[in-house]
PDB file of C-alpha atoms in Angstrom:
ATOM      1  CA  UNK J   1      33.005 -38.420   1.074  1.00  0.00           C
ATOM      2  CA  UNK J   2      31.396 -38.161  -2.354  1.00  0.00           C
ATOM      3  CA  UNK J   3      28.291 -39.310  -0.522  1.00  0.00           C
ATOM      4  CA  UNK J   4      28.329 -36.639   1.393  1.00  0.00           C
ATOM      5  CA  UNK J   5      28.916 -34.063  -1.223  1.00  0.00           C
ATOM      6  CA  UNK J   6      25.725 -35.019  -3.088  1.00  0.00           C
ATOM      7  CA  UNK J   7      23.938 -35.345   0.076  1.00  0.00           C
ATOM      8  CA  UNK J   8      24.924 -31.639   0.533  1.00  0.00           C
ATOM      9  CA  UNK J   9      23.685 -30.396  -2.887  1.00  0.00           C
ATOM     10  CA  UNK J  10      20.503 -32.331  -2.959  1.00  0.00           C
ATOM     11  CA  UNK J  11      19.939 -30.522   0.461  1.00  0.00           C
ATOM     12  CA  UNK J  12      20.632 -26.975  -1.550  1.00  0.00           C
ATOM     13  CA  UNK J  13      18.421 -27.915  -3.984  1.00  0.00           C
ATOM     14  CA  UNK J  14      15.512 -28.771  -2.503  1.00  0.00           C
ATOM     15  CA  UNK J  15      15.569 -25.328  -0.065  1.00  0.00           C
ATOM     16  CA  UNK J  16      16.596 -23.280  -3.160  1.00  0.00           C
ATOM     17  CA  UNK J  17      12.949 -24.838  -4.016  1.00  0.00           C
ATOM     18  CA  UNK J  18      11.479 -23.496  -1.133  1.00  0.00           C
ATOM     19  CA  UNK J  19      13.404 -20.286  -1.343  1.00  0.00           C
ATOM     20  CA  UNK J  20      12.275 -20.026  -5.125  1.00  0.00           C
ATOM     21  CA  UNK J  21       8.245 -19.669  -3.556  1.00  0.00           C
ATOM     22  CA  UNK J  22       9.025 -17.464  -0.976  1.00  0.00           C
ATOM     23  CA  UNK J  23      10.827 -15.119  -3.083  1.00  0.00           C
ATOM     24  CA  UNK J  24       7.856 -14.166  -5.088  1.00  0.00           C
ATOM     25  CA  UNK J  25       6.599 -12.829  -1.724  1.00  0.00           C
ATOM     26  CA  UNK J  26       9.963 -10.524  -1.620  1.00  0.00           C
ATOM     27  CA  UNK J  27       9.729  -9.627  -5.404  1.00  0.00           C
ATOM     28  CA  UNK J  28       8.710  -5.957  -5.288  1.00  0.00           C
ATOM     29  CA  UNK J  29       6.536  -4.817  -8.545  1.00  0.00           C
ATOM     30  CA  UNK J  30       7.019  -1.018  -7.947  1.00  0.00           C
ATOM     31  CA  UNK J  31       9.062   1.194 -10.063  1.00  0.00           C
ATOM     32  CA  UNK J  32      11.641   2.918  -8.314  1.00  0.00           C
ATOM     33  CA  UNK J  33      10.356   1.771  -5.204  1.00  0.00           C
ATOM     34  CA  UNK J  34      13.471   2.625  -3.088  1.00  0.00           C
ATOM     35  CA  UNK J  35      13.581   6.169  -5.269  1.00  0.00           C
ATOM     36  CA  UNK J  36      17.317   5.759  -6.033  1.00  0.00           C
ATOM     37  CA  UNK J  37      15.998   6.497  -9.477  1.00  0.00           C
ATOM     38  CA  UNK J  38      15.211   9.995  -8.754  1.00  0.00           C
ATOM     39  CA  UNK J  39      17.816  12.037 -10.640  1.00  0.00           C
ATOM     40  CA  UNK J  40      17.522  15.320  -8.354  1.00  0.00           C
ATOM     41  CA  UNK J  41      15.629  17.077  -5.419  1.00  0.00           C
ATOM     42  CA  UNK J  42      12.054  17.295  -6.069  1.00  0.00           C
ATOM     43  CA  UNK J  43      10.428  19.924  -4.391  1.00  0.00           C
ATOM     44  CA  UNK J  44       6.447  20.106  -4.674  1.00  0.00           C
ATOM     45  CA  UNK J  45       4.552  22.576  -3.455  1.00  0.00           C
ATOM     46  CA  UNK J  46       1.870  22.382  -5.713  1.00  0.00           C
ATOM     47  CA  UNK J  47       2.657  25.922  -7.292  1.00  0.00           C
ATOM     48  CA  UNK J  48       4.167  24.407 -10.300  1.00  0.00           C
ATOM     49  CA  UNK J  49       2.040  21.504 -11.466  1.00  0.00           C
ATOM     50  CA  UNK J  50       4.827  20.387 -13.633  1.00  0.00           C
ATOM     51  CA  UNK J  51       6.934  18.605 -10.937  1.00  0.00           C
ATOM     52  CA  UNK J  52       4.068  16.139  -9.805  1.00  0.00           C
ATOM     53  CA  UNK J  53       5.285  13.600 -12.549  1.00  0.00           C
ATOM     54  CA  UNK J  54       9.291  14.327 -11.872  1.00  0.00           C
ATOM     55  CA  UNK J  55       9.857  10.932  -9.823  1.00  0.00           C
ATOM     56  CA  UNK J  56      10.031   8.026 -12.182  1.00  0.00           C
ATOM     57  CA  UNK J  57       7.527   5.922 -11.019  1.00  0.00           C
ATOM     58  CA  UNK J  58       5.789   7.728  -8.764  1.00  0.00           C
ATOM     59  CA  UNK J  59       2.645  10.871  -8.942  1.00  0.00           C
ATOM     60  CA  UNK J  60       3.257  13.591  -6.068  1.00  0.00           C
ATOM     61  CA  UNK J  61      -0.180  15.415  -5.127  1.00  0.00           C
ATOM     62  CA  UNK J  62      -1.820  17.704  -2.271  1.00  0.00           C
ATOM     63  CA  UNK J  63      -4.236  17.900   0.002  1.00  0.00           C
ATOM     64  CA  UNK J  64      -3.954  21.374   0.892  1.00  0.00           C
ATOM     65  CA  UNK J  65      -1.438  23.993  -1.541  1.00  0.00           C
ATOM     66  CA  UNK J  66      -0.757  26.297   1.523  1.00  0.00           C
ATOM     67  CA  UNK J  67       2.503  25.562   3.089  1.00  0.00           C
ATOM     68  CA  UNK J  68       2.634  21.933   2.409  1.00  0.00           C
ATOM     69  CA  UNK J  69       5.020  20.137   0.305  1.00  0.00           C
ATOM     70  CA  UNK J  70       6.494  16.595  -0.748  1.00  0.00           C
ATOM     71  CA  UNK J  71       9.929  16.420  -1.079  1.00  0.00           C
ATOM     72  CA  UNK J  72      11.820  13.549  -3.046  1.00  0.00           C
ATOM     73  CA  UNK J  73      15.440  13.224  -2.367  1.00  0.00           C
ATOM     74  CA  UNK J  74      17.814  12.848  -5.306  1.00  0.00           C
ATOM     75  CA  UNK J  75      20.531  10.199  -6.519  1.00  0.00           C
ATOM     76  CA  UNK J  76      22.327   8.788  -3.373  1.00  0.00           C
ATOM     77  CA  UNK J  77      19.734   9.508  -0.476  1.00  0.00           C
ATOM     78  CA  UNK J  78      17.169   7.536  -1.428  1.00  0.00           C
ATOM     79  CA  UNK J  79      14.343   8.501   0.988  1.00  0.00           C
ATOM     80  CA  UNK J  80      11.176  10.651   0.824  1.00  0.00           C
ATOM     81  CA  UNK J  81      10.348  13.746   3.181  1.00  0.00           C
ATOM     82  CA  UNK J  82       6.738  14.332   3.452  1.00  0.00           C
ATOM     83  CA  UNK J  83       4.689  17.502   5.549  1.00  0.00           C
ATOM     84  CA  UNK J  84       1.448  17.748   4.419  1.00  0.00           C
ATOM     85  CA  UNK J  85      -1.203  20.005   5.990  1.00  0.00           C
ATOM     86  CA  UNK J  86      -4.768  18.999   6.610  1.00  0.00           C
ATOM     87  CA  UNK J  87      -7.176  18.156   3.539  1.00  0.00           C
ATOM     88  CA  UNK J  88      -9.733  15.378   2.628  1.00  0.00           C
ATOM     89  CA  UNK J  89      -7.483  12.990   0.354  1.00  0.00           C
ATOM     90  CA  UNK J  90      -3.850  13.923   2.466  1.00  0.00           C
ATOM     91  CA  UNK J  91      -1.165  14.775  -0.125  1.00  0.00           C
ATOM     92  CA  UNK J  92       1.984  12.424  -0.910  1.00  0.00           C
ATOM     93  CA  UNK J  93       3.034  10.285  -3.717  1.00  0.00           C
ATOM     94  CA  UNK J  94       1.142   7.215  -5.217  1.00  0.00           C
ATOM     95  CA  UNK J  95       2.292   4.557  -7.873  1.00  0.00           C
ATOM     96  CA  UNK J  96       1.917   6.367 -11.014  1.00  0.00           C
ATOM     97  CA  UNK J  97      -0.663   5.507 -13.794  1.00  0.00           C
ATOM     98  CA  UNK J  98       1.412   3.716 -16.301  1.00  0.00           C
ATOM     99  CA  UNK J  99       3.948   2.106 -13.757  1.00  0.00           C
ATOM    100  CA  UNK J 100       1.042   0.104 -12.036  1.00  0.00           C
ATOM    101  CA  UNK J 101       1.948  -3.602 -11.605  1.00  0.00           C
ATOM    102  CA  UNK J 102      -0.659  -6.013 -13.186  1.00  0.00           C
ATOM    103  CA  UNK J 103      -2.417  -8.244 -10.714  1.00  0.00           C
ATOM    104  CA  UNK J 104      -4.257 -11.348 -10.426  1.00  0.00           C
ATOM    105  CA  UNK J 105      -7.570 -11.211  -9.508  1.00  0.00           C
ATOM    106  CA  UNK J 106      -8.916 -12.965  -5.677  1.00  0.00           C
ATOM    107  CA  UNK J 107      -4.741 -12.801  -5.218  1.00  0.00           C
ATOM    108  CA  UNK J 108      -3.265 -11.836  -2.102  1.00  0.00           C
ATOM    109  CA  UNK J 109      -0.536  -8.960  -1.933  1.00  0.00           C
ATOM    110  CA  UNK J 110       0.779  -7.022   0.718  1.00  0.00           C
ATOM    111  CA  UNK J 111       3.053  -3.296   0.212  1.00  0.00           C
ATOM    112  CA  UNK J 112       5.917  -2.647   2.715  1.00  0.00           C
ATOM    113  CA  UNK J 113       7.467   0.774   3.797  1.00  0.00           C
ATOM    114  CA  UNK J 114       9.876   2.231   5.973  1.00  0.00           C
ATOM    115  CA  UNK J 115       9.354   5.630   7.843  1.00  0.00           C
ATOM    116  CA  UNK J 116       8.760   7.707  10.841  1.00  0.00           C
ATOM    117  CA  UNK J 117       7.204  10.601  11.814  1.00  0.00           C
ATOM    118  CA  UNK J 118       9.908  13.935  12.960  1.00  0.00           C
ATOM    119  CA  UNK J 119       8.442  14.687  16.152  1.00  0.00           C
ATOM    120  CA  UNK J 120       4.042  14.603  16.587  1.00  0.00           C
ATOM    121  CA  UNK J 121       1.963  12.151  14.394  1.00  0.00           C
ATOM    122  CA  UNK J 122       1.746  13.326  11.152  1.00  0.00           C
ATOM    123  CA  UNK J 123      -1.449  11.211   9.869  1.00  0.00           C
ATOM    124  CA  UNK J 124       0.612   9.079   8.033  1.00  0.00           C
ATOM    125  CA  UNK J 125      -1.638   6.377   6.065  1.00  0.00           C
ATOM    126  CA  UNK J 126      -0.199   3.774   3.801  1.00  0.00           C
ATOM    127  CA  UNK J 127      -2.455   2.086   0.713  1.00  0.00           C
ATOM    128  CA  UNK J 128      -2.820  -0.918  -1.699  1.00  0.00           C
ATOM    129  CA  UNK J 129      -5.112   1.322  -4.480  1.00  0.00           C
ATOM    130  CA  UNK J 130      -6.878  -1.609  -6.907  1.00  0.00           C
ATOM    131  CA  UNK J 131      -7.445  -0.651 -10.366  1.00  0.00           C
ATOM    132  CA  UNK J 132      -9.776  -1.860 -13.283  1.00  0.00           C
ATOM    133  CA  UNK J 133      -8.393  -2.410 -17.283  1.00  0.00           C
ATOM    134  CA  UNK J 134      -9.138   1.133 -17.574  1.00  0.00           C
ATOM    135  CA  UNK J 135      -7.794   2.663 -14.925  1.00  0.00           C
ATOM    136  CA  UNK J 136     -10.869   2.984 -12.545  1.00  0.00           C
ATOM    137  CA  UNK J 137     -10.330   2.509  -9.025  1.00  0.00           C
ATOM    138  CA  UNK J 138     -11.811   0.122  -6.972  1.00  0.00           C
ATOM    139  CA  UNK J 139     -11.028   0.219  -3.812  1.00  0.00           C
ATOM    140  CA  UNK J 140      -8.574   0.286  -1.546  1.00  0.00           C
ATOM    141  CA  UNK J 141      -6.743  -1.402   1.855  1.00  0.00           C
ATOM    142  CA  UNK J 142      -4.737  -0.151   4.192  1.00  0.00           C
ATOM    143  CA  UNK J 143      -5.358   2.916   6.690  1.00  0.00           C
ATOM    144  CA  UNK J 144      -3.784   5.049   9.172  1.00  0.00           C
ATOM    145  CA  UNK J 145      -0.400   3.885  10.509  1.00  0.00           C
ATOM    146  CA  UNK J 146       0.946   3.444  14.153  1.00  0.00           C
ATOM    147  CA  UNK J 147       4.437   4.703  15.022  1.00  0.00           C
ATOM    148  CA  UNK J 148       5.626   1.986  17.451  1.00  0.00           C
ATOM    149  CA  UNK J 149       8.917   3.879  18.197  1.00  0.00           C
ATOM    150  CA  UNK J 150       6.682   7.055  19.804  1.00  0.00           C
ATOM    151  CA  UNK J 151       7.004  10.419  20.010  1.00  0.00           C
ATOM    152  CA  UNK J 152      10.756  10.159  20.923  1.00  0.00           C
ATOM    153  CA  UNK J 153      12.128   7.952  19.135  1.00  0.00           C
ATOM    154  CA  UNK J 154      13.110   8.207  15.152  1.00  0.00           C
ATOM    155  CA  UNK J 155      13.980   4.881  12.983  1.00  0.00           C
ATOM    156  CA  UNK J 156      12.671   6.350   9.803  1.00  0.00           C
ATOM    157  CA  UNK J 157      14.597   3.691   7.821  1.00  0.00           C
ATOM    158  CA  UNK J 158      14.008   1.111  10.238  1.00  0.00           C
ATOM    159  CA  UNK J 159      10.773   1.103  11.367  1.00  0.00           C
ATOM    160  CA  UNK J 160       8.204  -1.354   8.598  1.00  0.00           C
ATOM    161  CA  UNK J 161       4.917  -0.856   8.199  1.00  0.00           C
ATOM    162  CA  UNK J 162       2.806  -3.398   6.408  1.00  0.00           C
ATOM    163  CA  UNK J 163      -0.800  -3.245   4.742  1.00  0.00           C
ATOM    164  CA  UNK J 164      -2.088  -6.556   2.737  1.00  0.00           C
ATOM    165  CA  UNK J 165      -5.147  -7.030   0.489  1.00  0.00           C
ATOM    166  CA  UNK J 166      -6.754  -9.333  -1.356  1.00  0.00           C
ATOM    167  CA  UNK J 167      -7.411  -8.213  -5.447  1.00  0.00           C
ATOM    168  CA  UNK J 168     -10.944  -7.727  -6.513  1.00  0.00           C
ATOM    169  CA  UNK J 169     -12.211  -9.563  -8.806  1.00  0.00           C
ATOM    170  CA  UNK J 170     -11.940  -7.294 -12.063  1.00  0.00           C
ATOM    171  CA  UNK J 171      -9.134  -5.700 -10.506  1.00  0.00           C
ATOM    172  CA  UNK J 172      -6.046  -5.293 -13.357  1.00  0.00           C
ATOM    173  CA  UNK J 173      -3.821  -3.504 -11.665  1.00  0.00           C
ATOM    174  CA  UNK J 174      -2.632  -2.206  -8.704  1.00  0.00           C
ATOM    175  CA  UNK J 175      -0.722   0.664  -6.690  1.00  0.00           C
ATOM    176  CA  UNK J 176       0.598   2.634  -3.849  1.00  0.00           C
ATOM    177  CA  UNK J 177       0.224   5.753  -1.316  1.00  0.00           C
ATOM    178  CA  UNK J 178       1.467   7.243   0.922  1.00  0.00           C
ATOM    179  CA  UNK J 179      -0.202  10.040   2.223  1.00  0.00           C
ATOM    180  CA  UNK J 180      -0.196  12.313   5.321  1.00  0.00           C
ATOM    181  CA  UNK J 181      -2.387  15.222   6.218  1.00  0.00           C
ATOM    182  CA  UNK J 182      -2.074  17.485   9.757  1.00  0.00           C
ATOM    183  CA  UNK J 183      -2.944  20.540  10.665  1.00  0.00           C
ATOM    184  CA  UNK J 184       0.162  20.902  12.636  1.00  0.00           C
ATOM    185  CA  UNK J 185       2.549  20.340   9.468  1.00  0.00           C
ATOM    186  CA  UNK J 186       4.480  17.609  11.050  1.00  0.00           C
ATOM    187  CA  UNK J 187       6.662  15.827   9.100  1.00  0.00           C
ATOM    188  CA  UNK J 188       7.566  12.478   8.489  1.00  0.00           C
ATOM    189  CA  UNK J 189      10.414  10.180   6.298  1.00  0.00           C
ATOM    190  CA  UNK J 190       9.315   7.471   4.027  1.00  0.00           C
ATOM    191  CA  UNK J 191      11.201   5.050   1.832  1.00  0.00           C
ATOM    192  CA  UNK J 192      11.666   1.543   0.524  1.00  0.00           C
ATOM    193  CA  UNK J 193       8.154   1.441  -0.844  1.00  0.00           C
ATOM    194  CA  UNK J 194       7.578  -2.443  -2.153  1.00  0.00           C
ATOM    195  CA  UNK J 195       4.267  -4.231  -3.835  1.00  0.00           C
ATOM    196  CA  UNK J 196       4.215  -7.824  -4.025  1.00  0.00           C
ATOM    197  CA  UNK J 197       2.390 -10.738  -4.072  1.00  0.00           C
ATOM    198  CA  UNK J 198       1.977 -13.489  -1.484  1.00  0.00           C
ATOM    199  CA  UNK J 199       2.712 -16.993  -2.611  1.00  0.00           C
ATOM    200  CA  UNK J 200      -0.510 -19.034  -2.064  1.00  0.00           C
ATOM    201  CA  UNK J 201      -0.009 -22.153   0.659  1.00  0.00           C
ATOM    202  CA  UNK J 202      -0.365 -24.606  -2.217  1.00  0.00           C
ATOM    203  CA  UNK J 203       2.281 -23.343  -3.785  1.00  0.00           C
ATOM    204  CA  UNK J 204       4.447 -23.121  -0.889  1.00  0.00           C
ATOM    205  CA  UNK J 205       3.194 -26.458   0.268  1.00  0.00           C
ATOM    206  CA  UNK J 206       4.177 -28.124  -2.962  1.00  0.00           C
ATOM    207  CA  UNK J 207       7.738 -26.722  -2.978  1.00  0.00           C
ATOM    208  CA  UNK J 208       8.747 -28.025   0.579  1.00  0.00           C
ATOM    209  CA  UNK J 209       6.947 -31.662  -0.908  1.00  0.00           C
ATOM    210  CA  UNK J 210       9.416 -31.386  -3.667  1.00  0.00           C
ATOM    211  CA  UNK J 211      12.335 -30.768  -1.702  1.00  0.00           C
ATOM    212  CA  UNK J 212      11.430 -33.482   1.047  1.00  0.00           C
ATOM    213  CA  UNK J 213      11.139 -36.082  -2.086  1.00  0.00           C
ATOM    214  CA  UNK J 214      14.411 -35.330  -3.464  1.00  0.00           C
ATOM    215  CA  UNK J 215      16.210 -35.572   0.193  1.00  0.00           C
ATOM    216  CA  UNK J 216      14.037 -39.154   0.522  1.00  0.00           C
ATOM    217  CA  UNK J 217      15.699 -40.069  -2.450  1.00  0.00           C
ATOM    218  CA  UNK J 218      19.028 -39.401  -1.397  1.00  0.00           C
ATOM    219  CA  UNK J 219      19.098 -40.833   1.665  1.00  0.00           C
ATOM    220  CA  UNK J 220      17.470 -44.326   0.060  1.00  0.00           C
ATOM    221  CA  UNK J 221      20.776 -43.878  -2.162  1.00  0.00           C
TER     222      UNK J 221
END
């Protein structure tokens, strides 16, 4: 019986090893990345330039100041509305200057989402935005997003989108955004906004060799 038990906790063990890389895949490096930190309705329109900071966390900007808006649910909700009309850089919310996650450069990272569009496409486009030690921008991934439910169907909290990226090499930090530009104003939910970094297969490789040497070494006992 007592062989058993340990057998059963050297078993734990060497998964919670495994489990221990993977999680640094799941570990999200945003700031209020599922916006429950928002302490009330945000409303921007772009008419008072004073709200664009009122997310913690977050930057809300424009494309276009006519009739488009990003609205940011308060306490409770915890999801983001966005109807944008056309423009060159869209208009959303992106990972705010001082909230931007170091990175490691020639690292691999990929940024999750949930949302959905109301009714048409919306031009949704999701973004990993790399930054240098002083804030420049280097480049981004990401693009233009798919809505795999279609036109009829709405899963705003269950529908994930994923964009990956690999940091430049003087990259320092790194970001979010979400934009979405249309000239129809359609509108779209977004939420649950993560950044983090993939484990590299070494890494993962030498976890699962540590946990196979430990259960070696309890079944030779």
């Amino acid at each position: 019986m007592m062989r058993k038990f340990f057998r059963m906790i050297a078993t734990i063990a060497a998964f919670s090893a495994i489990g221990t890389a993977w999680t640094a895949q799941a570990q999200n490096l945003l700031v209020n990345g599922d916006l429950e930190s928002t302490p009330a309705d945000v409303y921007y329109d772009g008419f008072d330039p004073s709200l664009a900071d009122d997310v913690p966390g977050w930057n809300l900007f424009l494309g276009a100041a006519d009739g488009s808006y990003v609205l940011v649910n308060g306490v409770g909700s915890g999801n983001t509305d966005v109807d944008m009309g056309n423009g060159p850089a869209g208009g959303g919310l992106e990972t705010a200057a001082l909230s931007r996650p170091a990175v490691i450069p020639g690292n691999s990272y990929t940024a999750t989402a949930t949302y959905d569009n109301y009714f048409a496409p919306s031009g949704a486009s999701y973004f990993i935005d790399w930054y240098d030690g002083v804030g420049g921008l280097l480049g981004s991934d990401g693009g233009l997003l798919a809505d795999a439910n279609g036109l009829f169907g709405y899963d705003p909290y269950g529908q994930i989108v994923t964009v990956a990226g690999i940091a430049p090499g003087s990259a320092a930090a790194a970001g979010v955004r979400f934009t979405s530009g249309n000239p129809g104003y359609n509108g779209l939910a977004a939420d649950n906004f993560t950044l983090g970094a993939i484990p590299e297969p070494g890494t993962i490789a030498l976890a699962m060799l540590g946990g196979c040497w430990v259960l070696a070494a309890v079944r030779r006992r």
